[in-house]
mmCIF file of C-alpha atoms and ligand atoms in Angstrom:
data_model
loop_
_atom_site.group_PDB
_atom_site.id
_atom_site.type_symbol
_atom_site.label_atom_id
_atom_site.label_comp_id
_atom_site.label_asym_id
_atom_site.label_seq_id
_atom_site.Cartn_x
_atom_site.Cartn_y
_atom_site.Cartn_z
ATOM 1 C CA MET A 1 50.552 224.040 198.439
ATOM 2 C CA ILE A 2 52.559 222.120 201.030
ATOM 3 C CA LYS A 3 55.633 223.767 202.523
ATOM 4 C CA ILE A 4 58.352 222.011 204.519
ATOM 5 C CA ALA A 5 60.311 224.105 207.013
ATOM 6 C CA PRO A 6 63.288 222.295 208.570
ATOM 7 C CA SER A 7 64.103 223.656 212.042
ATOM 8 C CA ILE A 8 67.819 224.282 212.423
ATOM 9 C CA LEU A 9 67.425 223.705 216.168
ATOM 10 C CA SER A 10 68.331 220.070 215.464
ATOM 11 C CA ALA A 11 71.130 220.913 212.989
ATOM 12 C CA ASP A 12 74.848 220.777 213.794
ATOM 13 C CA PHE A 13 75.422 224.302 215.177
ATOM 14 C CA ALA A 14 79.105 224.122 214.332
ATOM 15 C CA ARG A 15 78.148 223.815 210.647
ATOM 16 C CA LEU A 16 74.972 225.890 210.358
ATOM 17 C CA GLY A 17 75.746 227.279 206.895
ATOM 18 C CA GLU A 18 76.340 223.839 205.427
ATOM 19 C CA GLU A 19 73.278 222.469 207.199
ATOM 20 C CA ILE A 20 71.104 225.167 205.612
ATOM 21 C CA ARG A 21 72.538 224.604 202.136
ATOM 22 C CA ALA A 22 71.948 220.887 202.570
ATOM 23 C CA VAL A 23 68.236 221.148 203.404
ATOM 24 C CA GLU A 24 67.711 223.739 200.670
ATOM 25 C CA ALA A 25 69.286 221.387 198.139
ATOM 26 C CA ALA A 26 67.026 218.682 199.580
ATOM 27 C CA GLY A 27 63.878 220.737 198.870
ATOM 28 C CA ALA A 28 63.178 222.873 201.963
ATOM 29 C CA ASP A 29 60.711 225.729 201.362
ATOM 30 C CA TYR A 30 61.471 227.786 204.487
ATOM 31 C CA ILE A 31 64.313 227.693 206.989
ATOM 32 C CA HIS A 32 62.762 227.645 210.468
ATOM 33 C CA VAL A 33 64.818 229.498 213.072
ATOM 34 C CA ASP A 34 63.913 229.005 216.743
ATOM 35 C CA VAL A 35 64.814 231.953 218.947
ATOM 36 C CA MET A 36 64.631 231.221 222.703
ATOM 37 C CA ASP A 37 65.465 233.467 225.625
ATOM 38 C CA GLY A 38 65.562 231.315 228.773
ATOM 39 C CA HIS A 39 62.618 233.328 230.118
ATOM 40 C CA PHE A 40 59.573 232.784 227.900
ATOM 41 C CA VAL A 41 60.826 229.227 227.345
ATOM 42 C CA PRO A 42 63.333 227.219 229.408
ATOM 43 C CA ASN A 43 66.099 227.207 226.808
ATOM 44 C CA ILE A 44 68.431 229.720 225.142
ATOM 45 C CA THR A 45 69.370 229.558 221.477
ATOM 46 C CA ILE A 46 70.365 232.336 219.116
ATOM 47 C CA GLY A 47 69.960 236.065 218.526
ATOM 48 C CA PRO A 48 69.985 238.602 215.676
ATOM 49 C CA PRO A 49 73.708 238.338 214.763
ATOM 50 C CA VAL A 50 73.306 234.646 213.965
ATOM 51 C CA VAL A 51 70.157 235.327 211.928
ATOM 52 C CA LYS A 52 72.108 237.950 210.012
ATOM 53 C CA SER A 53 74.812 235.418 209.155
ATOM 54 C CA LEU A 54 72.263 232.784 208.175
ATOM 55 C CA ARG A 55 70.596 235.275 205.847
ATOM 56 C CA LYS A 56 73.791 235.456 203.804
ATOM 57 C CA VAL A 57 73.731 231.700 203.262
ATOM 58 C CA ALA A 58 70.025 230.957 202.874
ATOM 59 C CA THR A 59 68.185 231.415 199.583
ATOM 60 C CA ARG A 60 64.808 230.467 201.082
ATOM 61 C CA PRO A 61 62.847 232.746 203.443
ATOM 62 C CA LEU A 62 63.934 232.625 207.075
ATOM 63 C CA ASP A 63 60.895 231.641 209.120
ATOM 64 C CA VAL A 64 61.902 233.177 212.446
ATOM 65 C CA HIS A 65 59.980 231.895 215.470
ATOM 66 C CA LEU A 66 60.431 234.227 218.428
ATOM 67 C CA MET A 67 59.933 232.528 221.795
ATOM 68 C CA ILE A 68 60.990 235.568 223.789
ATOM 69 C CA SER A 69 59.420 238.001 226.212
ATOM 70 C CA PRO A 70 59.465 240.951 226.065
ATOM 71 C CA VAL A 71 59.345 240.740 222.283
ATOM 72 C CA ASP A 72 58.629 244.278 221.027
ATOM 73 C CA PRO A 73 62.144 245.677 221.630
ATOM 74 C CA TYR A 74 63.665 242.962 219.427
ATOM 75 C CA VAL A 75 61.267 242.985 216.468
ATOM 76 C CA PRO A 76 63.103 245.695 214.459
ATOM 77 C CA GLU A 77 66.438 244.000 215.066
ATOM 78 C CA PHE A 78 65.295 240.589 213.816
ATOM 79 C CA ALA A 79 63.693 242.283 210.812
ATOM 80 C CA ARG A 80 66.961 244.065 209.982
ATOM 81 C CA ALA A 81 68.829 240.787 210.461
ATOM 82 C CA GLY A 82 66.837 239.343 207.560
ATOM 83 C CA ALA A 83 63.781 237.517 208.883
ATOM 84 C CA GLY A 84 61.283 236.866 206.068
ATOM 85 C CA ILE A 85 58.451 235.739 208.303
ATOM 86 C CA LEU A 86 58.561 236.940 211.900
ATOM 87 C CA THR A 87 56.341 234.960 214.255
ATOM 88 C CA ILE A 88 55.582 236.133 217.765
ATOM 89 C CA HIS A 89 53.727 234.289 220.529
ATOM 90 C CA ALA A 90 50.333 235.616 221.604
ATOM 91 C CA GLU A 91 51.325 234.711 225.181
ATOM 92 C CA SER A 92 54.507 236.776 225.035
ATOM 93 C CA THR A 93 52.906 240.203 224.782
ATOM 94 C CA LEU A 94 50.236 242.074 226.715
ATOM 95 C CA HIS A 95 49.478 244.263 223.715
ATOM 96 C CA LEU A 96 48.996 241.831 220.885
ATOM 97 C CA ASP A 97 47.569 244.322 218.390
ATOM 98 C CA ARG A 98 50.540 246.624 218.954
ATOM 99 C CA THR A 99 53.087 243.830 218.570
ATOM 100 C CA LEU A 100 51.523 242.468 215.365
ATOM 101 C CA ASN A 101 51.439 245.967 213.874
ATOM 102 C CA LEU A 102 55.071 246.441 214.862
ATOM 103 C CA VAL A 103 56.003 243.287 212.945
ATOM 104 C CA ARG A 104 54.027 244.494 209.915
ATOM 105 C CA GLU A 105 55.762 247.895 210.036
ATOM 106 C CA SER A 106 59.138 246.149 210.230
ATOM 107 C CA GLY A 107 58.543 244.859 206.693
ATOM 108 C CA CYS A 108 58.340 241.150 207.570
ATOM 109 C CA ARG A 109 55.466 238.801 206.953
ATOM 110 C CA VAL A 110 53.523 238.526 210.200
ATOM 111 C CA GLY A 111 53.092 235.285 212.137
ATOM 112 C CA ILE A 112 51.244 234.578 215.370
ATOM 113 C CA SER A 113 51.950 231.480 217.418
ATOM 114 C CA LEU A 114 49.887 229.797 220.126
ATOM 115 C CA ASN A 115 51.031 227.313 222.754
ATOM 116 C CA PRO A 116 49.135 224.003 222.975
ATOM 117 C CA ALA A 117 46.783 225.152 225.746
ATOM 118 C CA THR A 118 46.085 228.703 224.588
ATOM 119 C CA PRO A 119 42.417 229.159 223.636
ATOM 120 C CA LEU A 120 41.990 229.730 219.889
ATOM 121 C CA VAL A 121 39.580 232.580 220.518
ATOM 122 C CA VAL A 122 42.621 234.897 220.767
ATOM 123 C CA LEU A 123 42.920 234.578 216.973
ATOM 124 C CA GLU A 124 39.448 235.851 216.151
ATOM 125 C CA ASP A 125 40.168 239.544 216.378
ATOM 126 C CA VAL A 126 43.662 239.507 214.898
ATOM 127 C CA LEU A 127 43.419 237.326 211.784
ATOM 128 C CA GLY A 128 43.201 240.501 209.719
ATOM 129 C CA LEU A 129 46.715 241.389 210.885
ATOM 130 C CA VAL A 130 48.558 238.149 210.137
ATOM 131 C CA ASP A 131 49.940 236.127 207.223
ATOM 132 C CA MET A 132 50.590 232.957 209.193
ATOM 133 C CA VAL A 133 49.259 231.118 212.235
ATOM 134 C CA LEU A 134 51.759 228.777 213.895
ATOM 135 C CA LEU A 135 50.159 226.187 216.147
ATOM 136 C CA MET A 136 52.564 224.616 218.602
ATOM 137 C CA SER A 137 52.131 220.848 218.781
ATOM 138 C CA VAL A 138 54.579 220.559 221.707
ATOM 139 C CA ASN A 139 55.280 222.877 224.615
ATOM 140 C CA PRO A 140 57.943 225.155 223.166
ATOM 141 C CA GLY A 141 61.538 225.037 224.354
ATOM 142 C CA PHE A 142 63.098 221.891 222.963
ATOM 143 C CA GLY A 143 63.377 219.826 219.829
ATOM 144 C CA GLY A 144 62.697 216.109 219.810
ATOM 145 C CA GLN A 145 59.453 216.100 221.830
ATOM 146 C CA SER A 146 56.338 214.081 220.960
ATOM 147 C CA PHE A 147 53.452 215.537 218.955
ATOM 148 C CA ILE A 148 50.449 216.352 221.179
ATOM 149 C CA PRO A 149 47.476 214.605 219.485
ATOM 150 C CA ALA A 150 44.922 217.230 220.600
ATOM 151 C CA THR A 151 46.644 219.584 218.137
ATOM 152 C CA LEU A 152 44.797 217.926 215.238
ATOM 153 C CA ASN A 153 41.476 219.237 216.455
ATOM 154 C CA ARG A 154 43.000 222.690 216.952
ATOM 155 C CA ILE A 155 44.350 222.648 213.382
ATOM 156 C CA ARG A 156 40.857 221.834 212.100
ATOM 157 C CA ARG A 157 39.326 224.702 214.040
ATOM 158 C CA VAL A 158 41.958 227.228 212.954
ATOM 159 C CA ARG A 159 41.551 226.104 209.332
ATOM 160 C CA GLY A 160 37.858 226.942 209.738
ATOM 161 C CA LEU A 161 38.664 230.403 211.110
ATOM 162 C CA ILE A 162 41.090 231.046 208.247
ATOM 163 C CA GLU A 163 38.552 229.961 205.616
ATOM 164 C CA ALA A 164 35.939 232.214 207.220
ATOM 165 C CA SER A 165 38.369 235.153 207.159
ATOM 166 C CA GLY A 166 38.826 234.808 203.396
ATOM 167 C CA ARG A 167 42.478 235.801 203.810
ATOM 168 C CA PRO A 168 45.449 233.844 202.387
ATOM 169 C CA ILE A 169 46.859 232.877 205.794
ATOM 170 C CA GLU A 170 49.293 229.970 206.084
ATOM 171 C CA LEU A 171 48.723 227.430 208.853
ATOM 172 C CA GLU A 172 51.974 226.090 210.224
ATOM 173 C CA VAL A 173 52.352 223.283 212.733
ATOM 174 C CA ASP A 174 55.493 222.975 214.860
ATOM 175 C CA GLY A 175 56.689 220.215 217.168
ATOM 176 C CA GLY A 176 57.029 216.452 216.844
ATOM 177 C CA ILE A 177 56.233 216.381 213.115
ATOM 178 C CA LYS A 178 57.633 213.267 211.423
ATOM 179 C CA ALA A 179 57.001 211.344 208.233
ATOM 180 C CA ASP A 180 54.467 209.149 210.020
ATOM 181 C CA ASN A 181 52.176 211.882 211.391
ATOM 182 C CA ILE A 182 52.500 214.678 208.819
ATOM 183 C CA ALA A 183 49.610 213.295 206.740
ATOM 184 C CA ALA A 184 47.222 213.590 209.687
ATOM 185 C CA ALA A 185 48.264 217.213 210.267
ATOM 186 C CA ALA A 186 47.805 218.001 206.558
ATOM 187 C CA ARG A 187 44.450 216.303 206.517
ATOM 188 C CA ALA A 188 43.361 218.461 209.458
ATOM 189 C CA GLY A 189 44.272 221.587 207.481
ATOM 190 C CA ALA A 190 47.917 222.537 208.097
ATOM 191 C CA ASP A 191 49.936 223.582 205.042
ATOM 192 C CA VAL A 192 53.366 224.470 206.472
ATOM 193 C CA PHE A 193 55.237 221.822 208.455
ATOM 194 C CA VAL A 194 58.166 222.489 210.754
ATOM 195 C CA SER A 195 60.385 219.526 211.488
ATOM 196 C CA GLY A 196 63.664 219.564 213.363
ATOM 197 C CA SER A 197 64.666 216.114 214.609
ATOM 198 C CA GLY A 198 62.401 214.549 211.961
ATOM 199 C CA ILE A 199 64.699 215.925 209.236
ATOM 200 C CA TYR A 200 68.093 216.702 210.790
ATOM 201 C CA GLY A 201 67.963 213.413 212.700
ATOM 202 C CA GLU A 202 67.790 211.487 209.418
ATOM 203 C CA PRO A 203 70.801 210.502 207.308
ATOM 204 C CA ASP A 204 69.340 211.511 203.921
ATOM 205 C CA TYR A 205 67.693 214.960 204.002
ATOM 206 C CA ALA A 206 66.394 214.761 200.425
ATOM 207 C CA ALA A 207 64.794 211.367 200.956
ATOM 208 C CA ILE A 208 63.050 212.403 204.175
ATOM 209 C CA ILE A 209 61.831 215.763 202.831
ATOM 210 C CA GLN A 210 60.479 214.065 199.718
ATOM 211 C CA ARG A 211 58.742 211.466 201.812
ATOM 212 C CA MET A 212 57.250 214.073 204.151
ATOM 213 C CA ARG A 213 56.002 216.133 201.210
ATOM 214 C CA ARG A 214 54.429 213.087 199.594
ATOM 215 C CA GLU A 215 52.727 212.065 202.842
ATOM 216 C CA ALA A 216 51.465 215.611 203.393
ATOM 217 C CA GLU A 217 50.072 215.754 199.862
ATOM 218 C CA VAL A 218 48.191 212.519 200.475
ATOM 219 C CA GLY A 219 46.779 214.012 203.677
ATOM 220 C CA LEU A 220 45.859 217.235 201.929
ATOM 221 C CA ALA A 221 44.068 215.359 199.139
ATOM 222 C CA ALA A 222 42.101 213.429 201.780
ATOM 223 C CA GLY A 223 40.830 216.842 202.754
ATOM 224 C CA VAL A 224 39.746 218.744 205.799
HETATM 225 C C1 DX5 B 1 60.169 223.946 219.773
HETATM 226 C C2 DX5 B 1 60.518 224.601 218.471
HETATM 227 C C3 DX5 B 1 60.415 223.692 217.296
HETATM 228 C C4 DX5 B 1 61.352 222.527 217.362
HETATM 229 C C5 DX5 B 1 60.806 221.428 216.522
HETATM 230 O O1 DX5 B 1 60.102 224.912 220.778
HETATM 231 O O2 DX5 B 1 59.677 225.711 218.213
HETATM 232 O O3 DX5 B 1 60.577 224.397 216.086
HETATM 233 O O4 DX5 B 1 62.632 222.811 216.910
HETATM 234 O O5 DX5 B 1 61.621 220.323 216.686
HETATM 235 P P1 DX5 B 1 61.072 218.854 216.488
HETATM 236 O O6 DX5 B 1 60.604 218.763 215.068
HETATM 237 O O7 DX5 B 1 62.261 218.003 216.782
HETATM 238 O O8 DX5 B 1 59.938 218.657 217.468
HETATM 239 ZN ZN1 ZN B 2 59.702 226.625 216.125
#
């Protein structure tokens, strides 16, 4: 099952509600919300009050991607604000087991994200605690960057770890995903695709989401 998660980072922030309704009507499965703190990543975006407002508009799960450090103090607040999936970065916490358990206790689905150069071995002992792995395919901080090709090999390896775990863990890829490279990411084993500029930068959201889904399905059928 392919899922498309438009990132509102590339939406018109003056019209966030409308922009969410528009991608939902166009077929979005998740609404990807990028939270940045100017410390863990060199950019600042939004906090819990905005997530709370978005929750009132969105009918799809909010896929909240926390690029903040420290992260633990804010987990309960983002959960209360209405995050459906709460993803934290392995690099953002010294006590990964504690942070992942905190997310679980908050009632959200649990995601773990890794930057492009973080060794995948960090996943081995925590896959039992997560519902989603989010592999960054750009260095986090900004929309509109180019997909890092080495990510494909990382997707393949994480897909192998997930299969070996026997758990129903989603594998999301985030950064530089467009209609012309989504098939390769799907073929490598990703099943959830974040796209910001690739969707919000296009004039017809329904046409681009449909095209991305079709391309991803072709990639998926071609197999890992
Ligand atoms: C980057 C964010 C991404 C970003 C994706 O730090 O985590 O979600 O918005 O944007 P595009 O698809 O434009 O690379
Ligand atoms: Zn993101």
